[in-house]
Every structure is written in structure tokens, then in C-alpha cells.
PDB file of C-alpha atoms in Angstrom:
ATOM      1  CA  MET A   1     -65.559  35.644  15.698  1.00 89.00           C
ATOM      2  CA  GLN A   2     -63.252  34.545  12.902  1.00 95.00           C
ATOM      3  CA  ALA A   3     -59.925  32.725  12.956  1.00 96.00           C
ATOM      4  CA  ALA A   4     -57.371  30.982  10.785  1.00 96.00           C
ATOM      5  CA  VAL A   5     -55.206  27.938  11.337  1.00 97.00           C
ATOM      6  CA  GLY A   6     -52.207  28.996  13.415  1.00 97.00           C
ATOM      7  CA  ASP A   7     -54.063  31.689  15.370  1.00 97.00           C
ATOM      8  CA  ARG A   8     -54.187  31.393  19.157  1.00 97.00           C
ATOM      9  CA  LEU A   9     -57.390  31.046  21.163  1.00 97.00           C
ATOM     10  CA  VAL A  10     -57.442  32.428  24.706  1.00 96.00           C
ATOM     11  CA  VAL A  11     -60.373  31.481  26.926  1.00 94.00           C
ATOM     12  CA  HIS A  12     -60.396  33.671  30.023  1.00 91.00           C
ATOM     13  CA  GLY A  13     -61.066  32.095  33.411  1.00 85.00           C
ATOM     14  CA  ALA A  14     -64.705  32.426  34.443  1.00 82.00           C
ATOM     15  CA  VAL A  15     -64.140  32.720  38.198  1.00 85.00           C
ATOM     16  CA  VAL A  16     -61.545  34.360  40.427  1.00 85.00           C
ATOM     17  CA  GLY A  17     -58.424  32.211  40.620  1.00 85.00           C
ATOM     18  CA  GLU A  18     -59.168  30.232  37.469  1.00 84.00           C
ATOM     19  CA  HIS A  19     -56.380  30.525  34.910  1.00 90.00           C
ATOM     20  CA  ASP A  20     -56.875  31.378  31.250  1.00 93.00           C
ATOM     21  CA  ARG A  21     -56.664  28.473  28.799  1.00 93.00           C
ATOM     22  CA  GLN A  22     -54.635  29.033  25.661  1.00 96.00           C
ATOM     23  CA  GLY A  23     -54.069  26.986  22.563  1.00 98.00           C
ATOM     24  CA  GLU A  24     -53.355  26.948  18.856  1.00 98.00           C
ATOM     25  CA  ILE A  25     -56.194  26.695  16.369  1.00 98.00           C
ATOM     26  CA  ILE A  26     -55.352  23.665  14.234  1.00 98.00           C
ATOM     27  CA  GLU A  27     -58.578  23.495  12.209  1.00 98.00           C
ATOM     28  CA  VAL A  28     -61.407  25.893  11.396  1.00 98.00           C
ATOM     29  CA  ARG A  29     -64.662  24.046  10.717  1.00 97.00           C
ATOM     30  CA  GLY A  30     -67.132  26.906  10.337  1.00 96.00           C
ATOM     31  CA  PRO A  31     -67.904  28.830   7.170  1.00 95.00           C
ATOM     32  CA  GLY A  32     -65.797  31.914   6.436  1.00 94.00           C
ATOM     33  CA  GLY A  33     -63.345  31.281   9.271  1.00 95.00           C
ATOM     34  CA  GLY A  34     -66.043  31.028  11.919  1.00 96.00           C
ATOM     35  CA  PRO A  35     -66.413  28.539  14.759  1.00 97.00           C
ATOM     36  CA  PRO A  36     -66.237  25.794  15.711  1.00 97.00           C
ATOM     37  CA  PHE A  37     -62.463  25.513  15.989  1.00 98.00           C
ATOM     38  CA  MET A  38     -60.321  22.470  16.691  1.00 98.00           C
ATOM     39  CA  VAL A  39     -57.802  23.678  19.279  1.00 98.00           C
ATOM     40  CA  ARG A  40     -54.618  22.115  20.649  1.00 98.00           C
ATOM     41  CA  PHE A  41     -54.321  23.593  24.120  1.00 96.00           C
ATOM     42  CA  ASP A  42     -50.960  24.272  25.738  1.00 96.00           C
ATOM     43  CA  ASP A  43     -51.454  21.293  28.085  1.00 95.00           C
ATOM     44  CA  GLY A  44     -51.615  18.969  25.027  1.00 95.00           C
ATOM     45  CA  HIS A  45     -55.379  18.446  25.110  1.00 96.00           C
ATOM     46  CA  GLU A  46     -57.191  18.828  21.768  1.00 97.00           C
ATOM     47  CA  GLY A  47     -60.857  19.637  21.487  1.00 96.00           C
ATOM     48  CA  LEU A  48     -63.610  21.141  19.390  1.00 97.00           C
ATOM     49  CA  VAL A  49     -64.417  24.601  20.743  1.00 96.00           C
ATOM     50  CA  PHE A  50     -67.461  26.796  20.197  1.00 96.00           C
ATOM     51  CA  PRO A  51     -65.999  29.958  21.776  1.00 95.00           C
ATOM     52  CA  GLY A  52     -68.168  32.148  23.951  1.00 92.00           C
ATOM     53  CA  PRO A  53     -67.850  35.805  24.940  1.00 92.00           C
ATOM     54  CA  ASP A  54     -64.977  34.926  27.292  1.00 92.00           C
ATOM     55  CA  ALA A  55     -62.747  33.889  24.354  1.00 96.00           C
ATOM     56  CA  VAL A  56     -60.379  35.943  22.194  1.00 96.00           C
ATOM     57  CA  VAL A  57     -58.566  35.023  18.971  1.00 96.00           C
ATOM     58  CA  ILE A  58     -55.011  36.301  18.649  1.00 96.00           C
ATOM     59  CA  PRO A  59     -53.945  36.276  14.993  1.00 95.00           C
ATOM     60  CA  ALA A  60     -50.700  34.446  14.248  1.00 91.00           C
ATOM     61  CA  HIS A  61     -49.423  37.320  12.111  1.00 79.00           C
ATOM     62  CA  SER A  62     -49.836  40.092  14.700  1.00 62.00           C
ATOM     63  CA  GLY A  63     -50.203  40.840  18.381  1.00 56.00           C
ATOM     64  CA  ALA A  64     -53.745  42.211  18.011  1.00 58.00           C
ATOM     65  CA  ALA A  65     -56.699  40.278  19.395  1.00 59.00           C
ATOM     66  CA  ARG A  66     -59.957  39.550  17.599  1.00 61.00           C
ATOM     67  CA  GLY A  67     -62.976  39.016  19.802  1.00 63.00           C
ATOM     68  CA  GLY A  68     -66.704  39.298  19.720  1.00 58.00           C
ATOM     69  CA  SER A  69     -68.994  37.692  17.208  1.00 49.00           C
TER      70      SER A  69
END
């Protein structure tokens, strides 16, 4: 998974009824655009995220999603 500052990270809810978490990637700390990412979530919380298979990166410049590893 690769990202750039300004991309959005969507972490899908793991159980029925759990909402997706979304936020803006404000820093990319891994080599070549890889994780971990510093994310400012829509609720204002900021945290270092090592995204798993339930996460998708949505590029800032398009509506397409980048997922996987």
C-alpha cells in the first residue's frame, strides 16, 4: 500500500454495525510512500497507522482507491 500526503485513508468497520473510519494522511513515514502513515481522522483524532487489509487509500487527485500491499 502506498500513499501521499493529502490522500484519504478509509478503514472499514470490522464487525456489523461498526462505522468506517476516515481521515486525511498528513505524513508518510515509510519508504517509497509506504506505511506507517500519520492520519488526522474526521473526528479530529491524529494517530500513527499501520493499515491492514481492511484499509483503502483514496488518492487526493482522483476518485480511485488504492488498496492491498
